[in-house]
Amino acid sequence: MGSGGEGNGDGKEQNMAAWLVSVNTLKIQPYQLPPLGPRDVRVRMKAVGICRSDVHFLKTMRCAHFVVKEPMVIGHECAGVIEEVGSEVKSLAVGDRVALETGMGCSRCRYCKGGRYNLCLEMKSFAAPPVHGSLANQLVHPAELCFKLPDNVSLEEGAMCEPLSVGIHACRRAGVGPETNVLIMGAGPIGLITMLAARAFGAAKIVITDVNDHRLSVAKSLGADEIVRVSSNMEDIDEEVIQIQKVMGADIDITVDCVGFSKTMSTALNATRAGGKVCLVGMGQNELTVPLTPAAAREVDIIGVFRYKDTWPLCIEFLRTGKINVKPLITHRYGFSQKEVEEAFEVSARGRDALKVMFNL
């Protein structure tokens, strides 16, 4: 997966991709696909979303501990149509519409064998350098990581399975259910999609916070029970915790921090009830300064989240049944020309009213 390179390949249709070549520089260039293996499929990309990590790579050539050291095809939220299947593929056929799970573990280590393949140290995932991403005309990908979409689920919705997987994995890890009141820090794309996942998991009440009024209004329209506007100032934490708890009107059982700043994590730890859980999803800062000792004295559990595992089938089922509607999150759409790729990333980086920016290839 994602192991091809620049070039024209075997003389057939030239496969083009969006290459990250340097800071703030993306170029549409040829991308030679690897040979189709017996258990692989060749997929024509139809929908690819821009993630915040894509923007981080564009702006800094790094995201968390991943560093881009040579040109890389960007993008990882994707869906498309199968155009060729390997000789041993029985579950999929040419013409099937599929959502692509982005990463594959080694299948040999203790994490893979234990069912936590997302923690595999040899994980190969779209646009996690040095592995190439999915913003391309075509890809070769393992068939087992391609999930057929029902007729009533669009390709754009299929591409949204990737960010939705983050929310679903967080809800699973934290144990969200009908008896839990959930606080979500951050009403960006991941915060909003985690809110939708928490609702689908049956959360009794959901409160969401953000510094941006527009995003809070979107959260309210998507089903948040209550919204709270907060500041970015550490000095406001105590006052905001009181406000958040008052708005919740009951104990906060689970808080999901979809931002990952010292301010948001400190608020989360202080607002969550004794014996509750705080789930850290956002990675806004590599190092956080938080009130850990008081949280430990109240036995507040801190849960980490890294990507996801075994989420695509449930994502698709939630979309098929209408328990989750991701369509309102897709705010901007672009084609696949050099100009449109550059503009799309500028809009996504700017934020404001942009939630999910989607390419239609």
PDB file of N, CA, C and O in Angstrom, residues 167-218:
ATOM      1  N   GLY A 167     -13.655   9.107  16.361  1.00  0.00           N
ATOM      2  CA  GLY A 167     -14.693   9.316  17.366  1.00  0.00           C
ATOM      3  C   GLY A 167     -15.220   8.011  17.926  1.00  0.00           C
ATOM      4  O   GLY A 167     -15.458   7.888  19.141  1.00  0.00           O
ATOM      5  N   ILE A 168     -15.419   7.029  17.074  1.00  0.00           N
ATOM      6  CA  ILE A 168     -15.932   5.736  17.526  1.00  0.00           C
ATOM      7  C   ILE A 168     -14.916   5.036  18.421  1.00  0.00           C
ATOM      8  O   ILE A 168     -15.272   4.470  19.471  1.00  0.00           O
ATOM      9  N   HIS A 169     -13.649   5.082  18.045  1.00  0.00           N
ATOM     10  CA  HIS A 169     -12.618   4.457  18.867  1.00  0.00           C
ATOM     11  C   HIS A 169     -12.541   5.133  20.233  1.00  0.00           C
ATOM     12  O   HIS A 169     -12.404   4.461  21.268  1.00  0.00           O
ATOM     13  N   ALA A 170     -12.665   6.462  20.256  1.00  0.00           N
ATOM     14  CA  ALA A 170     -12.647   7.196  21.525  1.00  0.00           C
ATOM     15  C   ALA A 170     -13.822   6.792  22.406  1.00  0.00           C
ATOM     16  O   ALA A 170     -13.667   6.574  23.616  1.00  0.00           O
ATOM     17  N   CYS A 171     -15.003   6.689  21.815  1.00  0.00           N
ATOM     18  CA  CYS A 171     -16.192   6.303  22.584  1.00  0.00           C
ATOM     19  C   CYS A 171     -16.067   4.887  23.122  1.00  0.00           C
ATOM     20  O   CYS A 171     -16.473   4.600  24.259  1.00  0.00           O
ATOM     21  N   ARG A 172     -15.514   4.004  22.339  1.00  0.00           N
ATOM     22  CA  ARG A 172     -15.281   2.634  22.812  1.00  0.00           C
ATOM     23  C   ARG A 172     -14.284   2.617  23.960  1.00  0.00           C
ATOM     24  O   ARG A 172     -14.499   1.958  24.983  1.00  0.00           O
ATOM     25  N   ARG A 173     -13.172   3.326  23.785  1.00  0.00           N
ATOM     26  CA  ARG A 173     -12.130   3.335  24.813  1.00  0.00           C
ATOM     27  C   ARG A 173     -12.635   3.929  26.119  1.00  0.00           C
ATOM     28  O   ARG A 173     -12.282   3.459  27.209  1.00  0.00           O
ATOM     29  N   ALA A 174     -13.463   4.955  26.027  1.00  0.00           N
ATOM     30  CA  ALA A 174     -13.948   5.642  27.227  1.00  0.00           C
ATOM     31  C   ALA A 174     -15.175   4.969  27.830  1.00  0.00           C
ATOM     32  O   ALA A 174     -15.530   5.242  28.973  1.00  0.00           O
ATOM     33  N   GLY A 175     -15.828   4.109  27.067  1.00  0.00           N
ATOM     34  CA  GLY A 175     -17.014   3.431  27.573  1.00  0.00           C
ATOM     35  C   GLY A 175     -18.271   4.277  27.544  1.00  0.00           C
ATOM     36  O   GLY A 175     -19.108   4.203  28.455  1.00  0.00           O
ATOM     37  N   VAL A 176     -18.434   5.079  26.500  1.00  0.00           N
ATOM     38  CA  VAL A 176     -19.639   5.904  26.370  1.00  0.00           C
ATOM     39  C   VAL A 176     -20.853   5.004  26.179  1.00  0.00           C
ATOM     40  O   VAL A 176     -20.827   4.038  25.411  1.00  0.00           O
ATOM     41  N   GLY A 177     -21.930   5.327  26.885  1.00  0.00           N
ATOM     42  CA  GLY A 177     -23.163   4.553  26.786  1.00  0.00           C
ATOM     43  C   GLY A 177     -24.343   5.326  27.313  1.00  0.00           C
ATOM     44  O   GLY A 177     -24.226   6.515  27.662  1.00  0.00           O
ATOM     45  N   PRO A 178     -25.504   4.685  27.425  1.00  0.00           N
ATOM     46  CA  PRO A 178     -26.740   5.379  27.818  1.00  0.00           C
ATOM     47  C   PRO A 178     -26.723   5.983  29.220  1.00  0.00           C
ATOM     48  O   PRO A 178     -27.537   6.851  29.517  1.00  0.00           O
ATOM     49  N   GLU A 179     -25.811   5.536  30.065  1.00  0.00           N
ATOM     50  CA  GLU A 179     -25.778   6.053  31.433  1.00  0.00           C
ATOM     51  C   GLU A 179     -24.648   7.056  31.646  1.00  0.00           C
ATOM     52  O   GLU A 179     -24.331   7.392  32.786  1.00  0.00           O
ATOM     53  N   THR A 180     -24.056   7.550  30.568  1.00  0.00           N
ATOM     54  CA  THR A 180     -22.928   8.462  30.708  1.00  0.00           C
ATOM     55  C   THR A 180     -23.269   9.859  30.198  1.00  0.00           C
ATOM     56  O   THR A 180     -23.864  10.024  29.142  1.00  0.00           O
ATOM     57  N   ASN A 181     -22.882  10.853  30.985  1.00  0.00           N
ATOM     58  CA  ASN A 181     -22.929  12.247  30.557  1.00  0.00           C
ATOM     59  C   ASN A 181     -21.552  12.613  30.035  1.00  0.00           C
ATOM     60  O   ASN A 181     -20.545  12.387  30.716  1.00  0.00           O
ATOM     61  N   VAL A 182     -21.506  13.173  28.822  1.00  0.00           N
ATOM     62  CA  VAL A 182     -20.235  13.359  28.118  1.00  0.00           C
ATOM     63  C   VAL A 182     -19.963  14.835  27.857  1.00  0.00           C
ATOM     64  O   VAL A 182     -20.828  15.553  27.332  1.00  0.00           O
ATOM     65  N   LEU A 183     -18.765  15.255  28.205  1.00  0.00           N
ATOM     66  CA  LEU A 183     -18.266  16.590  27.877  1.00  0.00           C
ATOM     67  C   LEU A 183     -17.239  16.446  26.769  1.00  0.00           C
ATOM     68  O   LEU A 183     -16.338  15.605  26.857  1.00  0.00           O
ATOM     69  N   ILE A 184     -17.369  17.255  25.733  1.00  0.00           N
ATOM     70  CA  ILE A 184     -16.411  17.237  24.625  1.00  0.00           C
ATOM     71  C   ILE A 184     -15.740  18.599  24.539  1.00  0.00           C
ATOM     72  O   ILE A 184     -16.409  19.632  24.427  1.00  0.00           O
ATOM     73  N   MET A 185     -14.415  18.588  24.601  1.00  0.00           N
ATOM     74  CA  MET A 185     -13.638  19.819  24.474  1.00  0.00           C
ATOM     75  C   MET A 185     -13.250  19.994  23.013  1.00  0.00           C
ATOM     76  O   MET A 185     -12.527  19.173  22.450  1.00  0.00           O
ATOM     77  N   GLY A 186     -13.764  21.057  22.397  1.00  0.00           N
ATOM     78  CA  GLY A 186     -13.411  21.359  21.019  1.00  0.00           C
ATOM     79  C   GLY A 186     -14.494  20.979  20.043  1.00  0.00           C
ATOM     80  O   GLY A 186     -14.907  19.820  19.980  1.00  0.00           O
ATOM     81  N   ALA A 187     -14.976  21.955  19.275  1.00  0.00           N
ATOM     82  CA  ALA A 187     -16.032  21.730  18.283  1.00  0.00           C
ATOM     83  C   ALA A 187     -15.489  21.832  16.866  1.00  0.00           C
ATOM     84  O   ALA A 187     -16.180  22.276  15.951  1.00  0.00           O
ATOM     85  N   GLY A 188     -14.238  21.416  16.687  1.00  0.00           N
ATOM     86  CA  GLY A 188     -13.697  21.283  15.342  1.00  0.00           C
ATOM     87  C   GLY A 188     -14.229  20.011  14.706  1.00  0.00           C
ATOM     88  O   GLY A 188     -15.114  19.339  15.267  1.00  0.00           O
ATOM     89  N   PRO A 189     -13.715  19.629  13.543  1.00  0.00           N
ATOM     90  CA  PRO A 189     -14.234  18.435  12.862  1.00  0.00           C
ATOM     91  C   PRO A 189     -14.218  17.170  13.721  1.00  0.00           C
ATOM     92  O   PRO A 189     -15.198  16.427  13.747  1.00  0.00           O
ATOM     93  N   ILE A 190     -13.109  16.920  14.441  1.00  0.00           N
ATOM     94  CA  ILE A 190     -13.044  15.711  15.257  1.00  0.00           C
ATOM     95  C   ILE A 190     -13.942  15.836  16.484  1.00  0.00           C
ATOM     96  O   ILE A 190     -14.591  14.859  16.891  1.00  0.00           O
ATOM     97  N   GLY A 191     -14.013  17.014  17.075  1.00  0.00           N
ATOM     98  CA  GLY A 191     -14.918  17.201  18.200  1.00  0.00           C
ATOM     99  C   GLY A 191     -16.368  16.977  17.811  1.00  0.00           C
ATOM    100  O   GLY A 191     -17.134  16.311  18.518  1.00  0.00           O
ATOM    101  N   LEU A 192     -16.749  17.523  16.663  1.00  0.00           N
ATOM    102  CA  LEU A 192     -18.131  17.363  16.188  1.00  0.00           C
ATOM    103  C   LEU A 192     -18.431  15.916  15.847  1.00  0.00           C
ATOM    104  O   LEU A 192     -19.515  15.399  16.157  1.00  0.00           O
ATOM    105  N   ILE A 193     -17.489  15.253  15.207  1.00  0.00           N
ATOM    106  CA  ILE A 193     -17.746  13.871  14.808  1.00  0.00           C
ATOM    107  C   ILE A 193     -17.723  12.943  16.025  1.00  0.00           C
ATOM    108  O   ILE A 193     -18.447  11.938  16.066  1.00  0.00           O
ATOM    109  N   THR A 194     -16.941  13.299  17.047  1.00  0.00           N
ATOM    110  CA  THR A 194     -16.974  12.539  18.290  1.00  0.00           C
ATOM    111  C   THR A 194     -18.302  12.736  18.997  1.00  0.00           C
ATOM    112  O   THR A 194     -18.853  11.802  19.598  1.00  0.00           O
ATOM    113  N   MET A 195     -18.839  13.941  18.909  1.00  0.00           N
ATOM    114  CA  MET A 195     -20.167  14.199  19.462  1.00  0.00           C
ATOM    115  C   MET A 195     -21.221  13.331  18.786  1.00  0.00           C
ATOM    116  O   MET A 195     -22.090  12.742  19.449  1.00  0.00           O
ATOM    117  N   LEU A 196     -21.149  13.229  17.451  1.00  0.00           N
ATOM    118  CA  LEU A 196     -22.098  12.383  16.723  1.00  0.00           C
ATOM    119  C   LEU A 196     -21.939  10.920  17.127  1.00  0.00           C
ATOM    120  O   LEU A 196     -22.937  10.191  17.272  1.00  0.00           O
ATOM    121  N   ALA A 197     -20.697  10.487  17.316  1.00  0.00           N
ATOM    122  CA  ALA A 197     -20.453   9.108  17.730  1.00  0.00           C
ATOM    123  C   ALA A 197     -20.997   8.864  19.131  1.00  0.00           C
ATOM    124  O   ALA A 197     -21.628   7.826  19.389  1.00  0.00           O
ATOM    125  N   ALA A 198     -20.756   9.808  20.038  1.00  0.00           N
ATOM    126  CA  ALA A 198     -21.258   9.655  21.410  1.00  0.00           C
ATOM    127  C   ALA A 198     -22.774   9.561  21.423  1.00  0.00           C
ATOM    128  O   ALA A 198     -23.351   8.772  22.184  1.00  0.00           O
ATOM    129  N   ARG A 199     -23.433  10.332  20.585  1.00  0.00           N
ATOM    130  CA  ARG A 199     -24.895  10.265  20.493  1.00  0.00           C
ATOM    131  C   ARG A 199     -25.331   8.895  19.973  1.00  0.00           C
ATOM    132  O   ARG A 199     -26.282   8.298  20.491  1.00  0.00           O
ATOM    133  N   ALA A 200     -24.615   8.392  18.977  1.00  0.00           N
ATOM    134  CA  ALA A 200     -24.956   7.075  18.440  1.00  0.00           C
ATOM    135  C   ALA A 200     -24.732   5.970  19.467  1.00  0.00           C
ATOM    136  O   ALA A 200     -25.434   4.954  19.454  1.00  0.00           O
ATOM    137  N   PHE A 201     -23.760   6.162  20.358  1.00  0.00           N
ATOM    138  CA  PHE A 201     -23.505   5.195  21.418  1.00  0.00           C
ATOM    139  C   PHE A 201     -24.497   5.341  22.570  1.00  0.00           C
ATOM    140  O   PHE A 201     -24.441   4.575  23.522  1.00  0.00           O
ATOM    141  N   GLY A 202     -25.382   6.331  22.492  1.00  0.00           N
ATOM    142  CA  GLY A 202     -26.447   6.471  23.473  1.00  0.00           C
ATOM    143  C   GLY A 202     -26.167   7.379  24.635  1.00  0.00           C
ATOM    144  O   GLY A 202     -26.866   7.298  25.661  1.00  0.00           O
ATOM    145  N   ALA A 203     -25.160   8.258  24.545  1.00  0.00           N
ATOM    146  CA  ALA A 203     -24.838   9.156  25.659  1.00  0.00           C
ATOM    147  C   ALA A 203     -26.085   9.894  26.146  1.00  0.00           C
ATOM    148  O   ALA A 203     -26.888  10.378  25.350  1.00  0.00           O
ATOM    149  N   ALA A 204     -26.226   9.952  27.471  1.00  0.00           N
ATOM    150  CA  ALA A 204     -27.425  10.556  28.053  1.00  0.00           C
ATOM    151  C   ALA A 204     -27.495  12.055  27.783  1.00  0.00           C
ATOM    152  O   ALA A 204     -28.544  12.593  27.424  1.00  0.00           O
ATOM    153  N   LYS A 205     -26.373  12.747  27.975  1.00  0.00           N
ATOM    154  CA  LYS A 205     -26.325  14.191  27.741  1.00  0.00           C
ATOM    155  C   LYS A 205     -24.938  14.555  27.251  1.00  0.00           C
ATOM    156  O   LYS A 205     -23.932  14.020  27.745  1.00  0.00           O
ATOM    157  N   ILE A 206     -24.879  15.467  26.285  1.00  0.00           N
ATOM    158  CA  ILE A 206     -23.607  15.882  25.700  1.00  0.00           C
ATOM    159  C   ILE A 206     -23.488  17.395  25.763  1.00  0.00           C
ATOM    160  O   ILE A 206     -24.362  18.133  25.280  1.00  0.00           O
ATOM    161  N   VAL A 207     -22.398  17.861  26.360  1.00  0.00           N
ATOM    162  CA  VAL A 207     -22.044  19.286  26.369  1.00  0.00           C
ATOM    163  C   VAL A 207     -20.745  19.434  25.601  1.00  0.00           C
ATOM    164  O   VAL A 207     -19.824  18.626  25.766  1.00  0.00           O
ATOM    165  N   ILE A 208     -20.659  20.455  24.765  1.00  0.00           N
ATOM    166  CA  ILE A 208     -19.447  20.671  23.972  1.00  0.00           C
ATOM    167  C   ILE A 208     -18.975  22.111  24.141  1.00  0.00           C
ATOM    168  O   ILE A 208     -19.791  23.040  24.251  1.00  0.00           O
ATOM    169  N   THR A 209     -17.649  22.300  24.203  1.00  0.00           N
ATOM    170  CA  THR A 209     -17.077  23.630  24.395  1.00  0.00           C
ATOM    171  C   THR A 209     -16.195  24.007  23.220  1.00  0.00           C
ATOM    172  O   THR A 209     -15.659  23.148  22.517  1.00  0.00           O
ATOM    173  N   ASP A 210     -16.026  25.302  23.020  1.00  0.00           N
ATOM    174  CA  ASP A 210     -15.100  25.794  21.998  1.00  0.00           C
ATOM    175  C   ASP A 210     -14.896  27.285  22.212  1.00  0.00           C
ATOM    176  O   ASP A 210     -15.652  27.939  22.958  1.00  0.00           O
ATOM    177  N   VAL A 211     -13.883  27.829  21.545  1.00  0.00           N
ATOM    178  CA  VAL A 211     -13.622  29.270  21.599  1.00  0.00           C
ATOM    179  C   VAL A 211     -14.346  29.996  20.472  1.00  0.00           C
ATOM    180  O   VAL A 211     -14.381  31.225  20.443  1.00  0.00           O
ATOM    181  N   ASN A 212     -14.928  29.244  19.537  1.00  0.00           N
ATOM    182  CA  ASN A 212     -15.497  29.812  18.318  1.00  0.00           C
ATOM    183  C   ASN A 212     -17.019  29.681  18.320  1.00  0.00           C
ATOM    184  O   ASN A 212     -17.554  28.573  18.384  1.00  0.00           O
ATOM    185  N   ASP A 213     -17.710  30.821  18.220  1.00  0.00           N
ATOM    186  CA  ASP A 213     -19.169  30.816  18.258  1.00  0.00           C
ATOM    187  C   ASP A 213     -19.780  30.077  17.078  1.00  0.00           C
ATOM    188  O   ASP A 213     -20.805  29.399  17.220  1.00  0.00           O
ATOM    189  N   HIS A 214     -19.169  30.218  15.898  1.00  0.00           N
ATOM    190  CA  HIS A 214     -19.740  29.551  14.719  1.00  0.00           C
ATOM    191  C   HIS A 214     -19.720  28.041  14.891  1.00  0.00           C
ATOM    192  O   HIS A 214     -20.713  27.367  14.613  1.00  0.00           O
ATOM    193  N   ARG A 215     -18.603  27.519  15.346  1.00  0.00           N
ATOM    194  CA  ARG A 215     -18.512  26.071  15.516  1.00  0.00           C
ATOM    195  C   ARG A 215     -19.462  25.583  16.602  1.00  0.00           C
ATOM    196  O   ARG A 215     -20.028  24.486  16.504  1.00  0.00           O
ATOM    197  N   LEU A 216     -19.653  26.380  17.625  1.00  0.00           N
ATOM    198  CA  LEU A 216     -20.609  25.999  18.655  1.00  0.00           C
ATOM    199  C   LEU A 216     -22.034  25.974  18.108  1.00  0.00           C
ATOM    200  O   LEU A 216     -22.826  25.098  18.471  1.00  0.00           O
ATOM    201  N   SER A 217     -22.345  26.914  17.226  1.00  0.00           N
ATOM    202  CA  SER A 217     -23.687  26.913  16.626  1.00  0.00           C
ATOM    203  C   SER A 217     -23.883  25.678  15.752  1.00  0.00           C
ATOM    204  O   SER A 217     -24.974  25.097  15.707  1.00  0.00           O
ATOM    205  N   VAL A 218     -22.815  25.265  15.066  1.00  0.00           N
ATOM    206  CA  VAL A 218     -22.890  24.036  14.278  1.00  0.00           C
ATOM    207  C   VAL A 218     -23.115  22.844  15.201  1.00  0.00           C
ATOM    208  O   VAL A 218     -23.941  21.964  14.920  1.00  0.00           O
TER     209      VAL A 218
END
